[in-house]
PDB file of C-alpha atoms and ligand atoms in Angstrom:
ATOM      1  CA  UNK X1227       0.000   0.000   0.000  1.00 81.00           C
ATOM      2  CA  UNK X1228       1.075   3.560  -0.546  1.00 94.00           C
ATOM      3  CA  UNK X1229      -0.090   7.008   0.388  1.00 97.00           C
ATOM      4  CA  UNK X1230      -1.592   9.074  -2.399  1.00 98.00           C
ATOM      5  CA  UNK X1231      -1.384  12.810  -2.785  1.00 98.00           C
ATOM      6  CA  UNK X1232      -4.608  14.548  -1.715  1.00 98.00           C
ATOM      7  CA  UNK X1233      -5.714  17.221  -4.176  1.00 98.00           C
ATOM      8  CA  UNK X1234      -6.743  20.446  -2.481  1.00 98.00           C
ATOM      9  CA  UNK X1235      -8.331  23.865  -2.908  1.00 97.00           C
ATOM     10  CA  UNK X1236      -8.734  24.942  -6.548  1.00 97.00           C
ATOM     11  CA  UNK X1237      -7.245  21.832  -8.170  1.00 98.00           C
ATOM     12  CA  UNK X1238      -9.398  21.495 -11.344  1.00 98.00           C
ATOM     13  CA  UNK X1239      -9.651  17.700 -11.000  1.00 98.00           C
ATOM     14  CA  UNK X1240     -11.938  18.209  -7.980  1.00 98.00           C
ATOM     15  CA  UNK X1241     -14.493  19.767 -10.361  1.00 98.00           C
ATOM     16  CA  UNK X1242     -14.551  16.947 -12.908  1.00 98.00           C
ATOM     17  CA  UNK X1243     -17.109  14.195 -13.322  1.00 98.00           C
ATOM     18  CA  UNK X1244     -15.747  10.727 -12.460  1.00 98.00           C
ATOM     19  CA  UNK X1245     -16.353   7.766 -14.780  1.00 98.00           C
ATOM     20  CA  UNK X1246     -17.803   4.408 -13.702  1.00 98.00           C
ATOM     21  CA  UNK X1247     -15.467   1.573 -12.743  1.00 98.00           C
ATOM     22  CA  UNK X1248     -15.723  -1.266 -15.266  1.00 98.00           C
ATOM     23  CA  UNK X1249     -12.758  -3.482 -14.361  1.00 98.00           C
ATOM     24  CA  UNK X1250     -12.611  -5.122 -10.938  1.00 98.00           C
ATOM     25  CA  UNK X1251      -8.942  -6.026 -10.970  1.00 98.00           C
ATOM     26  CA  UNK X1252      -5.675  -5.630  -9.033  1.00 98.00           C
ATOM     27  CA  UNK X1253      -5.370  -2.054 -10.165  1.00 98.00           C
ATOM     28  CA  UNK X1254      -8.700  -1.270  -8.466  1.00 98.00           C
ATOM     29  CA  UNK X1255      -7.672  -3.170  -5.314  1.00 98.00           C
ATOM     30  CA  UNK X1256      -4.442  -1.143  -5.130  1.00 98.00           C
ATOM     31  CA  UNK X1257      -6.372   2.086  -5.560  1.00 98.00           C
ATOM     32  CA  UNK X1258      -8.856   1.161  -2.806  1.00 98.00           C
ATOM     33  CA  UNK X1259      -6.078   0.063  -0.426  1.00 98.00           C
ATOM     34  CA  UNK X1260      -4.120   3.251  -1.057  1.00 98.00           C
ATOM     35  CA  UNK X1261      -7.212   5.425  -0.607  1.00 98.00           C
ATOM     36  CA  UNK X1262      -8.022   3.789   2.741  1.00 98.00           C
ATOM     37  CA  UNK X1263      -4.452   4.235   3.961  1.00 98.00           C
ATOM     38  CA  UNK X1264      -4.453   7.868   2.815  1.00 98.00           C
ATOM     39  CA  UNK X1265      -7.811   8.563   4.494  1.00 98.00           C
ATOM     40  CA  UNK X1266      -6.750   7.010   7.826  1.00 98.00           C
ATOM     41  CA  UNK X1267      -3.389   8.798   7.793  1.00 98.00           C
ATOM     42  CA  UNK X1268      -5.132  12.136   7.200  1.00 97.00           C
ATOM     43  CA  UNK X1269      -7.726  11.378   9.892  1.00 96.00           C
ATOM     44  CA  UNK X1270     -10.591  11.788   7.462  1.00 97.00           C
ATOM     45  CA  UNK X1271     -13.952   9.998   7.500  1.00 98.00           C
ATOM     46  CA  UNK X1272     -14.155   9.669   3.739  1.00 98.00           C
ATOM     47  CA  UNK X1273     -12.225  10.022   0.505  1.00 98.00           C
ATOM     48  CA  UNK X1274     -13.359   9.918  -3.128  1.00 98.00           C
ATOM     49  CA  UNK X1275     -11.379   9.046  -6.285  1.00 98.00           C
ATOM     50  CA  UNK X1276     -11.044  12.596  -7.656  1.00 98.00           C
ATOM     51  CA  UNK X1277      -9.467  13.683  -4.352  1.00 98.00           C
ATOM     52  CA  UNK X1278      -6.466  11.497  -5.140  1.00 98.00           C
ATOM     53  CA  UNK X1279      -6.456  12.457  -8.818  1.00 98.00           C
ATOM     54  CA  UNK X1280      -8.355   9.395 -10.088  1.00 98.00           C
ATOM     55  CA  UNK X1281     -11.508  10.198 -12.063  1.00 98.00           C
ATOM     56  CA  UNK X1282     -13.293   6.959 -11.238  1.00 98.00           C
ATOM     57  CA  UNK X1283     -16.453   6.424  -9.170  1.00 98.00           C
ATOM     58  CA  UNK X1284     -14.840   5.015  -6.031  1.00 98.00           C
ATOM     59  CA  UNK X1285     -15.248   6.073  -2.393  1.00 98.00           C
ATOM     60  CA  UNK X1286     -13.777   4.859   0.895  1.00 98.00           C
ATOM     61  CA  UNK X1287     -15.387   5.800   4.206  1.00 98.00           C
ATOM     62  CA  UNK X1288     -15.085   5.044   7.904  1.00 98.00           C
ATOM     63  CA  UNK X1289     -17.262   6.999  10.326  1.00 98.00           C
ATOM     64  CA  UNK X1290     -16.689   4.630  13.266  1.00 97.00           C
ATOM     65  CA  UNK X1291     -15.010   5.879  16.430  1.00 96.00           C
ATOM     66  CA  UNK X1292     -12.506   3.018  16.473  1.00 96.00           C
ATOM     67  CA  UNK X1293     -11.627   3.506  12.808  1.00 96.00           C
ATOM     68  CA  UNK X1294     -12.212  -0.152  12.029  1.00 96.00           C
ATOM     69  CA  UNK X1295     -15.350  -0.130   9.862  1.00 98.00           C
ATOM     70  CA  UNK X1296     -14.069   0.579   6.392  1.00 98.00           C
ATOM     71  CA  UNK X1297     -16.699   0.883   3.666  1.00 98.00           C
ATOM     72  CA  UNK X1298     -15.719   0.692  -0.009  1.00 98.00           C
ATOM     73  CA  UNK X1299     -18.236   1.999  -2.531  1.00 98.00           C
ATOM     74  CA  UNK X1300     -17.803   1.414  -6.264  1.00 98.00           C
ATOM     75  CA  UNK X1301     -20.210   3.110  -8.691  1.00 98.00           C
ATOM     76  CA  UNK X1302     -22.444   4.230  -5.785  1.00 98.00           C
ATOM     77  CA  UNK X1303     -25.922   5.683  -6.221  1.00 98.00           C
ATOM     78  CA  UNK X1304     -28.297   7.130  -3.655  1.00 98.00           C
ATOM     79  CA  UNK X1305     -31.519   5.131  -3.795  1.00 98.00           C
ATOM     80  CA  UNK X1306     -33.483   6.670  -0.915  1.00 98.00           C
ATOM     81  CA  UNK X1307     -33.321   9.603   1.509  1.00 98.00           C
ATOM     82  CA  UNK X1308     -35.364  10.611   4.543  1.00 98.00           C
ATOM     83  CA  UNK X1309     -35.596  13.636   6.791  1.00 98.00           C
ATOM     84  CA  UNK X1310     -32.936  16.306   7.175  1.00 98.00           C
ATOM     85  CA  UNK X1311     -30.061  17.358   9.416  1.00 98.00           C
ATOM     86  CA  UNK X1312     -28.130  20.609   9.641  1.00 98.00           C
ATOM     87  CA  UNK X1313     -24.516  20.473  10.768  1.00 98.00           C
ATOM     88  CA  UNK X1314     -20.914  21.349  10.065  1.00 97.00           C
ATOM     89  CA  UNK X1315     -18.869  19.626   7.440  1.00 97.00           C
ATOM     90  CA  UNK X1316     -15.202  19.610   6.492  1.00 97.00           C
ATOM     91  CA  UNK X1317     -13.218  18.044   3.668  1.00 98.00           C
ATOM     92  CA  UNK X1318      -9.641  16.827   3.271  1.00 98.00           C
ATOM     93  CA  UNK X1319      -9.543  18.809   0.026  1.00 98.00           C
ATOM     94  CA  UNK X1320     -10.404  22.082   1.782  1.00 98.00           C
ATOM     95  CA  UNK X1321      -7.939  21.950   4.666  1.00 97.00           C
ATOM     96  CA  UNK X1322      -8.627  24.028   7.767  1.00 95.00           C
ATOM     97  CA  UNK X1323     -12.151  24.988   6.705  1.00 97.00           C
ATOM     98  CA  UNK X1324     -15.632  24.083   7.787  1.00 97.00           C
ATOM     99  CA  UNK X1325     -19.156  24.963   6.696  1.00 98.00           C
ATOM    100  CA  UNK X1326     -22.789  24.410   7.598  1.00 98.00           C
ATOM    101  CA  UNK X1327     -24.704  22.139   5.221  1.00 98.00           C
ATOM    102  CA  UNK X1328     -28.190  20.637   5.418  1.00 98.00           C
ATOM    103  CA  UNK X1329     -28.308  16.984   4.323  1.00 98.00           C
ATOM    104  CA  UNK X1330     -30.818  14.126   4.597  1.00 98.00           C
ATOM    105  CA  UNK X1331     -30.886  12.383   8.001  1.00 98.00           C
ATOM    106  CA  UNK X1332     -31.137   8.898   6.496  1.00 98.00           C
ATOM    107  CA  UNK X1333     -29.551   7.826   3.220  1.00 98.00           C
ATOM    108  CA  UNK X1334     -29.635   4.500   1.416  1.00 98.00           C
ATOM    109  CA  UNK X1335     -26.912   3.774  -1.123  1.00 98.00           C
ATOM    110  CA  UNK X1336     -26.562   1.037  -3.717  1.00 98.00           C
ATOM    111  CA  UNK X1337     -22.956   0.310  -4.678  1.00 98.00           C
ATOM    112  CA  UNK X1338     -20.675  -2.437  -5.925  1.00 98.00           C
ATOM    113  CA  UNK X1339     -18.008  -3.910  -3.680  1.00 98.00           C
ATOM    114  CA  UNK X1340     -14.440  -4.533  -4.848  1.00 98.00           C
ATOM    115  CA  UNK X1341     -15.504  -7.793  -6.471  1.00 97.00           C
ATOM    116  CA  UNK X1342     -18.296  -6.161  -8.452  1.00 98.00           C
ATOM    117  CA  UNK X1343     -21.178  -7.412  -6.305  1.00 98.00           C
ATOM    118  CA  UNK X1344     -24.027  -4.935  -5.760  1.00 98.00           C
ATOM    119  CA  UNK X1345     -24.750  -4.221  -2.062  1.00 98.00           C
ATOM    120  CA  UNK X1346     -27.117  -1.961  -0.175  1.00 98.00           C
ATOM    121  CA  UNK X1347     -25.909   0.408   2.561  1.00 98.00           C
ATOM    122  CA  UNK X1348     -27.955   2.466   4.977  1.00 98.00           C
ATOM    123  CA  UNK X1349     -26.646   5.371   7.015  1.00 98.00           C
ATOM    124  CA  UNK X1350     -28.062   7.745   9.579  1.00 98.00           C
ATOM    125  CA  UNK X1351     -26.605  10.981  10.957  1.00 98.00           C
ATOM    126  CA  UNK X1352     -22.881  11.333  10.244  1.00 98.00           C
ATOM    127  CA  UNK X1353     -22.843   8.279   7.985  1.00 98.00           C
ATOM    128  CA  UNK X1354     -25.714   9.673   5.897  1.00 98.00           C
ATOM    129  CA  UNK X1355     -23.938  13.031   5.682  1.00 98.00           C
ATOM    130  CA  UNK X1356     -20.733  11.311   4.617  1.00 98.00           C
ATOM    131  CA  UNK X1357     -22.498   9.297   1.872  1.00 98.00           C
ATOM    132  CA  UNK X1358     -23.859  12.541   0.397  1.00 98.00           C
ATOM    133  CA  UNK X1359     -20.573  14.441   0.707  1.00 98.00           C
ATOM    134  CA  UNK X1360     -18.469  11.681  -0.882  1.00 98.00           C
ATOM    135  CA  UNK X1361     -20.919  10.929  -3.694  1.00 98.00           C
ATOM    136  CA  UNK X1362     -20.976  14.648  -4.530  1.00 98.00           C
ATOM    137  CA  UNK X1363     -17.190  14.481  -5.071  1.00 98.00           C
ATOM    138  CA  UNK X1364     -17.790  11.999  -7.907  1.00 98.00           C
ATOM    139  CA  UNK X1365     -19.759  14.685  -9.728  1.00 98.00           C
ATOM    140  CA  UNK X1366     -17.306  17.500  -9.061  1.00 98.00           C
ATOM    141  CA  UNK X1367     -19.388  19.013  -6.272  1.00 98.00           C
ATOM    142  CA  UNK X1368     -17.840  20.307  -3.038  1.00 98.00           C
ATOM    143  CA  UNK X1369     -19.678  20.989   0.216  1.00 98.00           C
ATOM    144  CA  UNK X1370     -18.833  24.666  -0.098  1.00 98.00           C
ATOM    145  CA  UNK X1371     -21.227  24.763  -3.095  1.00 98.00           C
ATOM    146  CA  UNK X1372     -24.075  23.722  -0.788  1.00 98.00           C
ATOM    147  CA  UNK X1373     -23.636  25.925   2.270  1.00 98.00           C
ATOM    148  CA  UNK X1374     -26.852  26.827   4.046  1.00 98.00           C
ATOM    149  CA  UNK X1375     -28.234  30.167   2.971  1.00 97.00           C
ATOM    150  CA  UNK X1376     -26.708  33.059   4.895  1.00 97.00           C
ATOM    151  CA  UNK X1377     -23.699  31.027   6.119  1.00 97.00           C
ATOM    152  CA  UNK X1378     -20.059  31.127   5.051  1.00 97.00           C
ATOM    153  CA  UNK X1379     -17.003  28.907   5.226  1.00 97.00           C
ATOM    154  CA  UNK X1380     -15.212  29.311   8.552  1.00 97.00           C
ATOM    155  CA  UNK X1381     -12.073  28.133  10.337  1.00 96.00           C
ATOM    156  CA  UNK X1382     -12.913  25.978  13.362  1.00 91.00           C
ATOM    157  CA  UNK X1383     -11.028  27.149  16.442  1.00 81.00           C
ATOM    158  CA  UNK X1384      -7.964  25.080  17.375  1.00 63.00           C
ATOM    159  CA  UNK X1385      -9.262  24.018  20.786  1.00 55.00           C
ATOM    160  CA  UNK X1386     -12.569  22.648  19.472  1.00 51.00           C
TER     161      UNK X1386
HETATM  162 NI1  LIG J1497     -14.623  15.904   0.859  1.00 76.91          NI
END
């Protein structure tokens, strides 16, 4: 496994549309392994292909406290949402910043696993927020595009 370079700020690749994964091979496994390692090292809860310069529809996530519940999503699609939540969001590609975004409270996602099998995932709260945030990355959308009306990006205080 190897760490990948996280693209940040105005890197144009963050604004591009990622293509579906069609080959479930060693190259994909390496990418997924590297993305997980990079996410854990950076202390993030999620990372999408474009953030490491790969325009493919792949996401890794882990919203667990113990950092031991890795989720790999290939070609993910949101199939159902319920309710809403308003809270602060950050992104490894926008270091040091935070913003208030309203997202669904419950999100159901259909995605392939690394072997190409379709699986169903359900998330509530932070996990639901993370599904939305990471899937947006695959379409070139950043959370700062979706800030609640009347709010702005801010820098969370160090001691928070
Ligand atoms: Ni992000």
